[in-house]
Structure formats: C-alpha cells, structure tokens
Amino acid sequence: MRVWFAGVGEACDPAEINTSLAVEAGGTRLLLDCGFTAAAAYLRTVPQPERLDAVVLSHFHGDHFFGLPALLLQFEVNGRTAPLTIVGPEGLRRIVPAAMELAFGSLLGDLPFPLRLVEASAGMHLEEGSLALTFAAPEHSAPCLSVRVDTASGALFYSGDGRPTPATLELARGAHIVVHESFERSGTTPGHGSIASSLAFARAAGASHFAAVHLRRELRRDQAGIIRAELAAATGLHAWLPASGEAWPPE
Ligand SMILES: [Zn+2]
Ligand SMILES: [Zn+2]
C-alpha cells in the first residue's frame, strides 16, 4: 500500500492544502476527498495523477469536494478515456452534477470518459478494482462517512471529518494505518476529533500507524512543534503529523 498526502489542512487554513490523500495498492488508486485546494495539489504532487480509478468523498463540505470539478476538467483536457468512479454519501448523484453545472456548465455531459456516481452509506461494502471499501458514520455537522480501504497488504482507515463513534471504531479495528481528523489538540469537541482522541482511537483500533490531519489552523501555526513532539513520544504505535505532499511509507 502506498499513500500520498496531497493535503492535510482544514477548510480555512490559508497556509495548507485541504485534507486529501491518494491510496494505491494492487494497481488500483483512490483519492480520498478532493477539496477546493486539493485538486491542483493532487495533480502537482502525486506521481502519474491520471492513474486514478475512483474519488471517495467523505462529505459535501467544500474543503472535501469542491476540487472535483477542477479534477474532472483536467482529465477532460488531457483526453482521459479510462472510466472514473465517484463514491460519496447519499445525495451524491444530485450534488456532483449540480457542482459540475455551476463550475463548467455542460462539461459533465461532454466528458470523454465514463463517470460512475455511486452513493454509499454506513455499513455498505463496495469493491473498486483490487480494493474493498466499507463505511461508517462519524459525528459531524454534515452527514459524513469514514471509510476503510482493505488491500492485500493491510487496511487504511480514513475518518473524513468528525468525532469518532462506536461504529467508526468498529470499522477501524485491525487497520494498519489510521488517518484521523484532529481539529483540536485535546478534549472532545462536538463534530470534531482531537489529537488526543484520535490517538486513543488509533490505539483502541490496534493500528500500528496514526497520521493526524485537518488540524485547526491556529494550532498548526503556533503549536505544530509541540504536537509533533507529543506524537513522536506516543508509545505502541508510530504517530505523526504528515505534511502536504508527503508520501507514506517514506522512501
Ligand atoms: Zn473539513
Ligand atoms: Zn466537514
């Protein structure tokens, strides 16, 4: 399994790209979330960006899906012919065409490649190439789906936005790597995770790796060093604050 963090930021961080990660294993690649600043970052920093099989949207906040029209436009101008699947919560089959219509008029109907829109829900199981996807709902201010990606070489859990729930912990159990939204540093905030709660979540899931993403902008600006040190000192798993553009495992 190979992971590229195209972005690791939250919605309002002027210094960071929105959280978005590409996951590839067994010849299949997914992009998990594609916010307004993430499409260009994915195209710029991830090798062979056209080798994308599916985009999985955790929810319909702009920092997680408004990059989709830009990504599809880029594929259109590059003459892509390979099919692409877009997976996301209920409403996707209405919301994605509406976003495309607003951004680029009739582009959706003119794409030179087949686009499949798939609405997912908690508990659903989907196959995408060599990867298996399952979903559970975290607690967030908009309906959101955490996703588990099972590969032949281990599983990745990505929270999307939101505070962990018993269902997302069950989904993450046994995953090799947990990538969790950590908006705050400690404590519990309605609708969001924290560094402390996400670390506890990754431990409880039995993960060997924990990557904290979507850190609140003031914390990233003022406390990133302290948080990095705290995560580096965590025992029982490898925990870290990835940077935009970073690949995992490191080469
Ligand atoms: Zn967000
Ligand atoms: Zn959100």
Short mmCIF file of C-alpha atoms and ligand atoms in Angstrom, two decimals:
data_model
loop_
_atom_site.label_atom_id
_atom_site.label_comp_id
_atom_site.label_asym_id
_atom_site.label_seq_id
_atom_site.Cartn_x
_atom_site.Cartn_y
_atom_site.Cartn_z
CA MET A 1 0.00 0.00 0.00
CA ARG A 2 1.21 3.48 -0.87
CA VAL A 3 -0.30 6.71 0.46
CA TRP A 4 0.29 10.27 -0.72
CA PHE A 5 -0.96 13.16 1.39
CA ALA A 6 -1.93 15.69 -1.29
CA GLY A 7 -3.13 17.93 1.56
CA VAL A 8 -3.51 17.83 5.33
CA GLY A 9 -5.27 21.12 6.16
CA GLU A 10 -8.73 22.22 7.30
CA ALA A 11 -11.23 24.43 5.43
CA CYS A 12 -9.90 27.87 6.48
CA ASP A 13 -6.15 27.34 6.71
CA PRO A 14 -4.55 29.76 4.22
CA ALA A 15 -1.20 28.00 4.56
CA GLU A 16 -2.28 24.40 3.96
CA ILE A 17 -3.99 22.37 1.27
CA ASN A 18 -7.32 20.77 2.21
CA THR A 19 -7.02 17.24 3.57
CA SER A 20 -6.90 14.80 0.65
CA LEU A 21 -4.99 11.55 0.25
CA ALA A 22 -4.33 9.12 -2.54
CA VAL A 23 -4.18 5.43 -1.66
CA GLU A 24 -2.82 2.84 -4.08
CA ALA A 25 -2.44 -0.92 -3.81
CA GLY A 26 -2.59 -3.81 -6.24
CA GLY A 27 -2.75 -1.44 -9.21
CA THR A 28 -5.86 0.44 -8.01
CA ARG A 29 -5.73 4.05 -6.83
CA LEU A 30 -8.31 6.03 -4.86
CA LEU A 31 -8.35 9.71 -3.96
CA LEU A 32 -9.97 10.21 -0.56
CA ASP A 33 -11.58 13.68 -0.56
CA CYS A 34 -10.89 16.47 -3.06
CA GLY A 35 -11.47 19.92 -1.55
CA PHE A 36 -11.19 23.31 -3.22
CA THR A 37 -7.40 23.46 -2.94
CA ALA A 38 -6.74 19.71 -3.22
CA ALA A 39 -7.26 19.05 -6.94
CA ALA A 40 -4.28 21.14 -8.05
CA ALA A 41 -2.15 19.68 -5.25
CA TYR A 42 -3.04 16.12 -6.24
CA LEU A 43 -2.21 16.86 -9.89
CA ARG A 44 1.06 18.56 -8.94
CA THR A 45 2.45 16.31 -6.20
CA VAL A 46 1.21 12.76 -6.74
CA PRO A 47 3.03 10.80 -9.46
CA GLN A 48 1.01 9.84 -12.55
CA PRO A 49 -2.14 11.62 -11.37
CA GLU A 50 -4.13 10.30 -14.35
CA ARG A 51 -3.80 6.80 -12.88
CA LEU A 52 -6.87 7.31 -10.73
CA ASP A 53 -9.71 4.79 -10.52
CA ALA A 54 -12.06 6.42 -8.01
CA VAL A 55 -12.60 9.50 -5.87
CA VAL A 56 -14.19 8.83 -2.49
CA LEU A 57 -15.86 11.87 -0.90
CA SER A 58 -16.42 11.68 2.84
CA HIS A 59 -18.99 14.51 2.84
CA PHE A 60 -20.16 17.58 0.97
CA HIS A 61 -18.30 20.36 2.76
CA GLY A 62 -16.35 22.41 0.20
CA ASP A 63 -12.96 21.61 1.71
CA HIS A 64 -13.69 17.94 0.91
CA PHE A 65 -15.34 18.01 -2.52
CA PHE A 66 -15.19 21.39 -4.29
CA GLY A 67 -12.00 20.35 -6.10
CA LEU A 68 -13.88 17.70 -8.06
CA PRO A 69 -14.93 19.95 -11.00
CA ALA A 70 -11.30 21.09 -11.42
CA LEU A 71 -10.06 17.49 -11.34
CA LEU A 72 -12.62 16.34 -13.91
CA LEU A 73 -11.86 19.33 -16.15
CA GLN A 74 -8.15 18.46 -16.04
CA PHE A 75 -8.90 14.85 -17.01
CA GLU A 76 -11.13 16.11 -19.82
CA VAL A 77 -8.50 18.43 -21.33
CA ASN A 78 -5.89 15.67 -21.02
CA GLY A 79 -8.12 13.37 -23.09
CA ARG A 80 -8.71 10.74 -20.44
CA THR A 81 -10.68 7.75 -21.68
CA ALA A 82 -10.48 5.41 -18.67
CA PRO A 83 -13.62 5.19 -16.54
CA LEU A 84 -13.73 7.02 -13.21
CA THR A 85 -15.94 6.28 -10.22
CA ILE A 86 -17.06 8.90 -7.70
CA VAL A 87 -18.25 7.50 -4.37
CA GLY A 88 -19.82 9.52 -1.57
CA PRO A 89 -22.75 9.86 0.81
CA GLU A 90 -26.40 9.91 -0.12
CA GLY A 91 -27.18 12.90 -2.35
CA LEU A 92 -24.03 12.43 -4.47
CA ARG A 93 -25.99 11.74 -7.66
CA ARG A 94 -27.68 15.15 -7.28
CA ILE A 95 -24.84 17.18 -5.73
CA VAL A 96 -21.96 16.25 -8.05
CA PRO A 97 -23.88 17.11 -11.26
CA ALA A 98 -25.04 20.37 -9.60
CA ALA A 99 -21.46 21.31 -8.68
CA MET A 100 -20.29 20.48 -12.21
CA GLU A 101 -23.11 22.54 -13.73
CA LEU A 102 -22.20 25.56 -11.58
CA ALA A 103 -18.50 25.25 -12.30
CA PHE A 104 -18.38 24.41 -16.00
CA GLY A 105 -21.88 24.31 -17.50
CA SER A 106 -22.33 21.24 -19.68
CA LEU A 107 -18.91 19.67 -19.00
CA LEU A 108 -20.35 16.64 -17.25
CA GLY A 109 -22.19 15.59 -20.42
CA ASP A 110 -19.09 16.20 -22.57
CA LEU A 111 -16.56 14.16 -20.59
CA PRO A 112 -14.65 11.79 -22.91
CA PHE A 113 -14.63 9.05 -20.25
CA PRO A 114 -17.37 7.14 -18.41
CA LEU A 115 -18.19 8.60 -14.99
CA ARG A 116 -19.95 6.39 -12.48
CA LEU A 117 -21.63 8.04 -9.48
CA VAL A 118 -22.10 5.72 -6.51
CA GLU A 119 -23.98 6.66 -3.34
CA ALA A 120 -22.58 4.89 -0.29
CA SER A 121 -23.99 4.51 3.20
CA ALA A 122 -22.88 3.26 6.59
CA GLY A 123 -22.40 -0.49 6.58
CA MET A 124 -22.12 -0.71 2.79
CA HIS A 125 -19.41 -2.81 1.14
CA LEU A 126 -18.03 -1.81 -2.27
CA GLU A 127 -15.31 -3.27 -4.49
CA GLU A 128 -13.15 -0.94 -6.55
CA GLY A 129 -10.53 -2.84 -8.55
CA SER A 130 -8.30 -4.67 -6.09
CA LEU A 131 -9.60 -2.64 -3.12
CA ALA A 132 -12.57 -3.21 -0.82
CA LEU A 133 -14.34 -0.23 0.75
CA THR A 134 -16.56 -0.18 3.83
CA PHE A 135 -18.15 2.79 5.58
CA ALA A 136 -19.37 4.05 8.97
CA ALA A 137 -20.67 7.41 10.19
CA PRO A 138 -18.63 9.67 12.49
CA GLU A 139 -20.27 12.59 14.32
CA HIS A 140 -20.01 15.76 12.21
CA SER A 141 -22.06 18.84 11.36
CA ALA A 142 -22.91 17.33 7.96
CA PRO A 143 -23.64 13.68 7.10
CA CYS A 144 -20.20 12.12 6.72
CA LEU A 145 -18.75 8.69 6.02
CA SER A 146 -15.50 7.33 7.38
CA VAL A 147 -14.01 4.77 5.01
CA ARG A 148 -11.94 1.66 5.45
CA VAL A 149 -9.86 0.56 2.46
CA ASP A 150 -8.79 -3.08 2.58
CA THR A 151 -5.84 -4.08 0.40
CA ALA A 152 -3.86 -7.29 0.04
CA SER A 153 -1.20 -5.70 2.27
CA GLY A 154 -3.29 -4.29 5.11
CA ALA A 155 -6.07 -1.78 5.64
CA LEU A 156 -6.24 2.01 5.86
CA PHE A 157 -8.92 3.87 7.81
CA TYR A 158 -9.75 7.50 6.96
CA SER A 159 -12.15 9.34 9.22
CA GLY A 160 -13.31 12.14 6.94
CA ASP A 161 -14.40 14.93 9.29
CA GLY A 162 -15.82 14.17 12.68
CA ARG A 163 -15.64 12.84 16.16
CA PRO A 164 -15.18 9.08 16.47
CA THR A 165 -18.24 6.92 17.16
CA PRO A 166 -18.51 3.27 18.25
CA ALA A 167 -19.30 2.45 14.61
CA THR A 168 -16.17 4.14 13.25
CA LEU A 169 -14.04 2.39 15.88
CA GLU A 170 -15.51 -0.95 14.81
CA LEU A 171 -14.72 -0.04 11.19
CA ALA A 172 -11.11 0.85 12.04
CA ARG A 173 -10.41 -2.27 14.08
CA GLY A 174 -7.26 -4.02 12.86
CA ALA A 175 -6.40 -1.36 10.27
CA HIS A 176 -2.67 -0.95 9.66
CA ILE A 177 -2.90 2.84 9.41
CA VAL A 178 -5.48 5.25 10.84
CA VAL A 179 -5.67 8.72 9.26
CA HIS A 180 -7.92 10.77 11.52
CA GLU A 181 -9.27 14.28 11.51
CA SER A 182 -7.80 16.02 14.57
CA PHE A 183 -9.16 19.56 14.61
CA GLU A 184 -8.29 20.27 18.23
CA ARG A 185 -5.32 19.30 20.33
CA SER A 186 -7.12 17.65 23.23
CA GLY A 187 -10.53 17.07 24.69
CA THR A 188 -13.72 16.38 22.81
CA THR A 189 -15.41 18.99 20.62
CA PRO A 190 -18.84 18.42 19.08
CA GLY A 191 -18.40 17.31 15.48
CA HIS A 192 -14.61 17.06 15.53
CA GLY A 193 -11.76 14.86 16.65
CA SER A 194 -8.69 15.98 18.56
CA ILE A 195 -5.08 14.86 18.53
CA ALA A 196 -5.66 13.13 21.88
CA SER A 197 -8.97 11.47 20.99
CA SER A 198 -7.73 10.36 17.58
CA LEU A 199 -4.56 8.90 19.07
CA ALA A 200 -6.66 6.98 21.61
CA PHE A 201 -8.92 5.88 18.76
CA ALA A 202 -5.96 4.56 16.71
CA ARG A 203 -4.65 2.70 19.76
CA ALA A 204 -8.06 1.20 20.52
CA ALA A 205 -8.33 0.10 16.88
CA GLY A 206 -4.95 -1.68 17.18
CA ALA A 207 -3.36 0.36 14.38
CA SER A 208 0.42 0.43 14.07
CA HIS A 209 0.39 3.88 12.39
CA PHE A 210 -1.59 7.03 13.14
CA ALA A 211 -1.49 10.14 10.96
CA ALA A 212 -3.23 13.26 12.34
CA VAL A 213 -4.75 15.55 9.68
CA HIS A 214 -7.14 18.56 9.43
CA LEU A 215 -5.52 20.28 12.45
CA ARG A 216 -7.06 23.67 13.27
CA ARG A 217 -5.08 26.45 11.55
CA GLU A 218 -4.04 28.31 14.72
CA LEU A 219 -2.74 25.08 16.25
CA ARG A 220 -0.76 24.20 13.13
CA ARG A 221 0.68 27.72 13.03
CA ASP A 222 1.52 28.04 16.74
CA GLN A 223 1.84 24.55 18.19
CA ALA A 224 2.92 22.19 15.39
CA GLY A 225 6.32 21.64 17.00
CA ILE A 226 4.84 20.67 20.36
CA ILE A 227 2.25 18.43 18.72
CA ARG A 228 4.92 16.72 16.59
CA ALA A 229 6.95 16.02 19.73
CA GLU A 230 3.89 14.69 21.57
CA LEU A 231 3.06 12.36 18.69
CA ALA A 232 6.68 11.20 18.34
CA ALA A 233 6.65 10.27 22.04
CA ALA A 234 3.49 8.15 21.72
CA THR A 235 4.15 4.54 22.60
CA GLY A 236 2.74 1.41 21.00
CA LEU A 237 2.34 2.88 17.50
CA HIS A 238 4.02 5.28 15.12
CA ALA A 239 2.14 8.59 15.30
CA TRP A 240 2.88 11.71 13.29
CA LEU A 241 1.62 14.92 11.72
CA PRO A 242 2.14 14.43 7.99
CA ALA A 243 2.93 17.38 5.72
CA SER A 244 1.18 18.18 2.45
CA GLY A 245 2.99 16.39 -0.37
CA GLU A 246 4.36 13.66 1.89
CA ALA A 247 4.33 10.01 0.79
CA TRP A 248 3.95 7.02 3.11
CA PRO A 249 5.71 4.76 3.74
CA PRO A 250 8.72 7.09 3.33
CA GLU A 251 11.18 6.00 0.62
ZN ZN B 1 -13.12 19.62 6.70
ZN ZN B 2 -16.67 18.98 7.35
#
